[in-house]
């Protein structure tokens, strides 16, 4: 496996080059990150995506210098300051990935279902803005305060070692009023923070790929308004309705629909 960035920003390499190299954007609805990220003031954003790929994990992404620094956390975050969770650093993602929820086609990099599990803003716990985050990242010790819907308060990310690949870090809660060893936030939070869907609902394609710039609170109309039991049973019915609604969809959503249809045909 290539190891271009190994935790350091590869001097000379374009930002997101590793992200782009791993993906075929004619097949996945994930953003290519080529569009400029909208300027949203001085606040730093974070997102956590629940990702059922070959292994279920949670992807923690924090904004820094125009990209999302990213870690795969197999067990997800904990509210217990005694519990340290392995966080494997992965390639930087585009900021537009913060709005991605949907299905990555099987056979593509990271193939599987992606749920927006939490999102919000964060800041370095001791203040100092992006400069402090950059210093902490380079030093291997990030102390950050989360302002999410589900994750709140102070967390630490501490780098352990660099093997031949990307560094491994530990993610853990710092003691504050939001710490709670009795709660299991991963087990109690099974739905999307933006669309309210379960992993199963996202995987079955109910509701469209969520990729708008609406406020995080906006509910997903396609998912919310679908009558219970209206899930199409016959394959040709599904195809027809997919075609009918294609006009309303963006290119990315249409691609996702097309690849779903292709897979359905392959299975048939
Ligand atoms: Mn992932």
CSV table of C-alpha atoms and ligand atoms in Angstrom, one decimal:
chain,number,residue,atom,x,y,z
A,1,UNK,CA,0.0,0.0,0.0
A,2,UNK,CA,1.2,3.5,-0.9
A,3,UNK,CA,2.2,5.6,2.0
A,4,UNK,CA,2.4,9.1,0.7
A,5,UNK,CA,1.3,11.1,3.7
A,6,UNK,CA,2.2,8.9,6.8
A,7,UNK,CA,0.7,11.6,9.0
A,8,UNK,CA,2.8,14.4,7.7
A,9,UNK,CA,1.5,16.6,5.0
A,10,UNK,CA,3.4,15.3,2.0
A,11,UNK,CA,5.3,18.3,0.8
A,12,UNK,CA,4.7,18.9,-2.9
A,13,UNK,CA,1.7,16.6,-3.1
A,14,UNK,CA,-1.6,18.3,-3.9
A,15,UNK,CA,-4.0,18.2,-0.9
A,16,UNK,CA,-6.4,15.3,-1.2
A,17,UNK,CA,-4.3,13.5,-3.8
A,18,UNK,CA,-4.3,10.3,-1.8
A,19,UNK,CA,-8.1,10.6,-1.3
A,20,UNK,CA,-8.6,11.1,-5.1
A,21,UNK,CA,-6.2,8.3,-6.1
A,22,UNK,CA,-8.2,5.8,-4.1
A,23,UNK,CA,-11.6,6.5,-5.6
A,24,UNK,CA,-13.3,6.3,-9.0
A,25,UNK,CA,-15.7,9.2,-9.0
A,26,UNK,CA,-17.5,7.8,-12.0
A,27,UNK,CA,-18.6,5.0,-9.7
A,28,UNK,CA,-19.0,6.4,-6.2
A,29,UNK,CA,-21.2,9.3,-5.2
A,30,UNK,CA,-18.6,10.5,-2.7
A,31,UNK,CA,-17.5,14.1,-3.4
A,32,UNK,CA,-14.3,14.5,-5.4
A,33,UNK,CA,-13.5,17.6,-3.4
A,34,UNK,CA,-12.8,19.6,-6.5
A,35,UNK,CA,-15.3,22.3,-5.8
A,36,UNK,CA,-14.2,24.9,-3.3
A,37,UNK,CA,-15.4,24.4,0.1
A,38,UNK,CA,-17.9,27.0,1.1
A,39,UNK,CA,-16.5,29.6,3.5
A,40,UNK,CA,-18.3,29.2,6.7
A,41,UNK,CA,-16.7,31.7,9.0
A,42,UNK,CA,-13.9,31.0,11.4
A,43,UNK,CA,-15.4,28.0,13.1
A,44,UNK,CA,-13.8,24.6,12.6
A,45,UNK,CA,-16.1,21.8,11.8
A,46,UNK,CA,-16.1,18.1,12.6
A,47,UNK,CA,-18.1,15.1,11.5
A,48,UNK,CA,-18.3,11.5,12.6
A,49,UNK,CA,-19.5,9.0,10.0
A,50,UNK,CA,-20.6,5.4,10.9
A,51,UNK,CA,-19.2,3.3,8.1
A,52,UNK,CA,-20.2,-0.3,7.5
A,53,UNK,CA,-17.3,-1.3,5.2
A,54,UNK,CA,-15.5,-4.6,5.4
A,55,UNK,CA,-15.4,-3.8,9.1
A,56,UNK,CA,-17.8,-1.5,10.9
A,57,UNK,CA,-16.1,1.6,12.2
A,58,UNK,CA,-16.6,5.3,12.9
A,59,UNK,CA,-14.7,7.9,10.9
A,60,UNK,CA,-13.8,11.0,12.9
A,61,UNK,CA,-12.9,14.0,10.7
A,62,UNK,CA,-11.8,17.4,12.0
A,63,UNK,CA,-11.4,20.4,9.8
A,64,UNK,CA,-7.9,21.8,9.5
A,65,UNK,CA,-6.3,24.0,6.8
A,66,UNK,CA,-9.0,23.3,4.2
A,67,UNK,CA,-9.3,19.5,4.6
A,68,UNK,CA,-10.8,17.1,7.1
A,69,UNK,CA,-8.0,15.3,9.0
A,70,UNK,CA,-9.4,11.8,9.4
A,71,UNK,CA,-9.2,8.8,11.7
A,72,UNK,CA,-11.0,5.4,11.6
A,73,UNK,CA,-12.1,4.5,15.1
A,74,UNK,CA,-13.2,0.8,15.1
A,75,UNK,CA,-15.3,1.0,18.3
A,76,UNK,CA,-16.3,4.6,18.0
A,77,UNK,CA,-16.1,7.3,20.7
A,78,UNK,CA,-16.7,6.7,24.4
A,79,UNK,CA,-18.0,9.0,27.1
A,80,UNK,CA,-15.9,7.2,29.7
A,81,UNK,CA,-12.6,9.0,30.4
A,82,UNK,CA,-11.1,5.6,31.3
A,83,UNK,CA,-11.8,4.1,27.9
A,84,UNK,CA,-9.2,4.8,25.3
A,85,UNK,CA,-10.3,4.0,21.7
A,86,UNK,CA,-7.9,3.1,18.9
A,87,UNK,CA,-8.0,5.7,16.2
A,88,UNK,CA,-6.2,4.9,13.0
A,89,UNK,CA,-5.2,7.9,10.9
A,90,UNK,CA,-6.4,7.7,7.3
A,91,UNK,CA,-6.1,10.0,4.3
A,92,UNK,CA,-7.4,13.6,4.5
A,93,UNK,CA,-10.9,14.0,3.1
A,94,UNK,CA,-12.5,17.0,1.4
A,95,UNK,CA,-14.6,19.3,3.5
A,96,UNK,CA,-17.6,18.5,1.3
A,97,UNK,CA,-17.4,14.9,2.7
A,98,UNK,CA,-19.1,16.3,5.8
A,99,UNK,CA,-22.4,16.1,4.0
A,100,UNK,CA,-22.0,12.6,2.6
A,101,UNK,CA,-24.4,9.9,3.7
A,102,UNK,CA,-25.2,7.0,1.4
A,103,UNK,CA,-23.8,3.9,-0.1
A,104,UNK,CA,-20.4,3.4,-1.7
A,105,UNK,CA,-20.7,0.8,-4.3
A,106,UNK,CA,-19.3,-2.7,-3.5
A,107,UNK,CA,-15.9,-3.2,-5.0
A,108,UNK,CA,-15.1,0.5,-4.7
A,109,UNK,CA,-12.7,1.8,-2.0
A,110,UNK,CA,-14.6,1.8,1.3
A,111,UNK,CA,-17.6,0.1,-0.3
A,112,UNK,CA,-20.5,0.0,2.1
A,113,UNK,CA,-22.9,2.2,3.9
A,114,UNK,CA,-22.1,5.6,5.4
A,115,UNK,CA,-24.2,7.3,8.0
A,116,UNK,CA,-23.7,10.9,9.3
A,117,UNK,CA,-23.5,10.0,13.0
A,118,UNK,CA,-22.6,13.4,14.4
A,119,UNK,CA,-21.5,16.8,13.2
A,120,UNK,CA,-20.8,20.2,14.6
A,121,UNK,CA,-18.0,22.5,15.4
A,122,UNK,CA,-14.9,22.0,17.6
A,123,UNK,CA,-12.1,24.1,19.0
A,124,UNK,CA,-8.8,23.5,20.7
A,125,UNK,CA,-9.5,23.2,24.4
A,126,UNK,CA,-6.9,25.6,25.4
A,127,UNK,CA,-7.8,28.2,22.7
A,128,UNK,CA,-5.6,29.4,19.9
A,129,UNK,CA,-7.7,28.4,16.9
A,130,UNK,CA,-6.4,26.6,13.9
A,131,UNK,CA,-2.8,27.3,14.8
A,132,UNK,CA,-3.2,25.4,18.1
A,133,UNK,CA,-4.8,22.5,16.3
A,134,UNK,CA,-2.0,22.4,13.7
A,135,UNK,CA,0.6,22.4,16.5
A,136,UNK,CA,-1.2,19.7,18.4
A,137,UNK,CA,-1.6,17.5,15.3
A,138,UNK,CA,2.1,17.8,14.5
A,139,UNK,CA,3.1,17.1,18.1
A,140,UNK,CA,0.8,14.1,18.3
A,141,UNK,CA,-1.4,15.4,21.1
A,142,UNK,CA,-4.7,17.1,20.2
A,143,UNK,CA,-6.9,18.4,23.0
A,144,UNK,CA,-10.2,19.4,21.4
A,145,UNK,CA,-13.7,20.5,22.7
A,146,UNK,CA,-16.6,19.1,20.6
A,147,UNK,CA,-19.8,21.0,20.0
A,148,UNK,CA,-21.8,18.3,18.3
A,149,UNK,CA,-25.3,16.9,18.7
A,150,UNK,CA,-24.0,13.8,20.3
A,151,UNK,CA,-20.4,14.5,21.3
A,152,UNK,CA,-19.9,17.3,23.7
A,153,UNK,CA,-17.0,18.5,25.7
A,154,UNK,CA,-13.4,17.8,25.8
A,155,UNK,CA,-11.6,14.9,24.0
A,156,UNK,CA,-8.0,14.0,23.5
A,157,UNK,CA,-6.3,12.4,20.5
A,158,UNK,CA,-2.8,11.1,21.3
A,159,UNK,CA,-0.5,9.6,18.7
A,160,UNK,CA,1.1,6.3,19.8
A,161,UNK,CA,3.5,5.1,17.1
A,162,UNK,CA,4.1,5.2,13.4
A,163,UNK,CA,4.3,1.7,11.9
A,164,UNK,CA,5.2,1.5,8.3
A,165,UNK,CA,1.9,3.0,7.4
A,166,UNK,CA,-0.2,5.7,9.0
A,167,UNK,CA,0.1,6.5,12.7
A,168,UNK,CA,-2.2,5.1,15.3
A,169,UNK,CA,-3.7,7.3,17.8
A,170,UNK,CA,-5.9,6.9,20.9
A,171,UNK,CA,-9.1,8.8,21.3
A,172,UNK,CA,-10.6,9.4,24.8
A,173,UNK,CA,-12.9,11.6,26.7
A,174,UNK,CA,-11.5,14.1,29.1
A,175,UNK,CA,-13.2,14.5,32.5
A,176,UNK,CA,-15.9,17.2,32.4
A,177,UNK,CA,-19.6,17.5,32.9
A,178,UNK,CA,-20.3,15.6,29.6
A,179,UNK,CA,-18.3,12.5,30.7
A,180,UNK,CA,-20.5,9.6,31.7
A,181,UNK,CA,-19.0,6.1,32.2
A,182,UNK,CA,-22.5,4.6,32.5
A,183,UNK,CA,-23.6,5.6,29.0
A,184,UNK,CA,-22.8,3.7,25.8
A,185,UNK,CA,-23.2,6.5,23.2
A,186,UNK,CA,-22.5,4.1,20.3
A,187,UNK,CA,-25.1,1.6,21.3
A,188,UNK,CA,-27.8,4.2,22.2
A,189,UNK,CA,-27.4,6.2,19.0
A,190,UNK,CA,-28.4,4.1,15.9
A,191,UNK,CA,-29.8,6.8,13.6
A,192,UNK,CA,-28.4,9.4,11.3
A,193,UNK,CA,-27.9,12.8,12.9
A,194,UNK,CA,-29.2,14.5,9.7
A,195,UNK,CA,-31.8,12.2,8.2
A,196,UNK,CA,-32.9,10.0,11.1
A,197,UNK,CA,-32.3,6.9,9.1
A,198,UNK,CA,-30.9,3.6,10.3
A,199,UNK,CA,-28.0,1.9,8.6
A,200,UNK,CA,-30.5,-0.5,7.1
A,201,UNK,CA,-32.6,2.3,5.7
A,202,UNK,CA,-29.6,4.0,4.2
A,203,UNK,CA,-28.4,0.7,2.7
A,204,UNK,CA,-31.7,0.0,1.1
A,205,UNK,CA,-31.6,3.4,-0.6
A,206,UNK,CA,-34.6,4.8,1.2
A,207,UNK,CA,-34.3,8.6,1.0
A,208,UNK,CA,-31.9,10.1,-1.4
A,209,UNK,CA,-28.2,10.6,-0.9
A,210,UNK,CA,-28.0,13.5,1.6
A,211,UNK,CA,-25.7,16.0,0.1
A,212,UNK,CA,-27.3,19.4,0.3
A,213,UNK,CA,-26.2,22.5,2.1
A,214,UNK,CA,-29.3,22.7,4.2
A,215,UNK,CA,-29.0,23.3,7.9
A,216,UNK,CA,-28.0,20.2,9.9
A,217,UNK,CA,-31.4,20.1,11.5
A,218,UNK,CA,-33.4,19.9,8.2
A,219,UNK,CA,-35.1,16.5,8.0
A,220,UNK,CA,-34.8,14.5,4.9
A,221,UNK,CA,-38.1,14.9,3.0
A,222,UNK,CA,-37.7,11.9,0.8
A,223,UNK,CA,-37.2,9.6,3.8
A,224,UNK,CA,-39.7,11.4,6.1
A,225,UNK,CA,-42.6,11.4,3.7
A,226,UNK,CA,-42.4,7.9,2.4
A,227,UNK,CA,-45.3,5.9,3.6
A,228,UNK,CA,-44.6,2.9,5.7
A,229,UNK,CA,-44.7,-0.3,3.7
A,230,UNK,CA,-44.2,1.6,0.4
A,231,UNK,CA,-40.9,0.0,-0.2
A,232,UNK,CA,-41.0,-1.4,-3.7
A,233,UNK,CA,-41.1,-5.2,-3.8
A,234,UNK,CA,-40.8,-5.9,-7.5
A,235,UNK,CA,-37.6,-5.0,-9.2
A,236,UNK,CA,-39.2,-3.5,-12.3
A,237,UNK,CA,-41.3,-1.2,-10.1
A,238,UNK,CA,-38.2,0.0,-8.4
A,239,UNK,CA,-36.5,0.7,-11.8
A,240,UNK,CA,-39.5,2.7,-13.0
A,241,UNK,CA,-39.7,4.9,-9.9
A,242,UNK,CA,-35.9,5.4,-10.0
A,243,UNK,CA,-36.2,6.6,-13.6
A,244,UNK,CA,-39.2,8.9,-12.8
A,245,UNK,CA,-37.4,10.6,-10.0
A,246,UNK,CA,-34.1,10.9,-11.8
A,247,UNK,CA,-34.9,14.3,-13.2
A,248,UNK,CA,-34.9,15.7,-9.7
A,249,UNK,CA,-31.6,14.2,-8.8
A,250,UNK,CA,-28.2,15.6,-9.0
A,251,UNK,CA,-25.5,14.0,-11.1
A,252,UNK,CA,-24.0,12.2,-8.1
A,253,UNK,CA,-27.4,10.9,-6.9
A,254,UNK,CA,-28.1,9.7,-10.4
A,255,UNK,CA,-24.8,7.9,-10.6
A,256,UNK,CA,-25.6,6.2,-7.3
A,257,UNK,CA,-29.0,5.1,-8.7
A,258,UNK,CA,-27.4,3.8,-11.8
A,259,UNK,CA,-24.9,1.8,-10.0
A,260,UNK,CA,-27.6,0.4,-7.7
A,261,UNK,CA,-29.6,-0.6,-10.8
A,262,UNK,CA,-26.5,-2.2,-12.3
A,263,UNK,CA,-25.9,-4.2,-9.2
A,264,UNK,CA,-29.5,-5.3,-9.1
A,265,UNK,CA,-29.1,-6.5,-12.7
A,266,UNK,CA,-25.9,-8.3,-11.9
A,267,UNK,CA,-27.6,-10.2,-9.0
A,268,UNK,CA,-30.5,-11.1,-11.2
B,1,LIG,MN1,-14.3,4.7,6.8
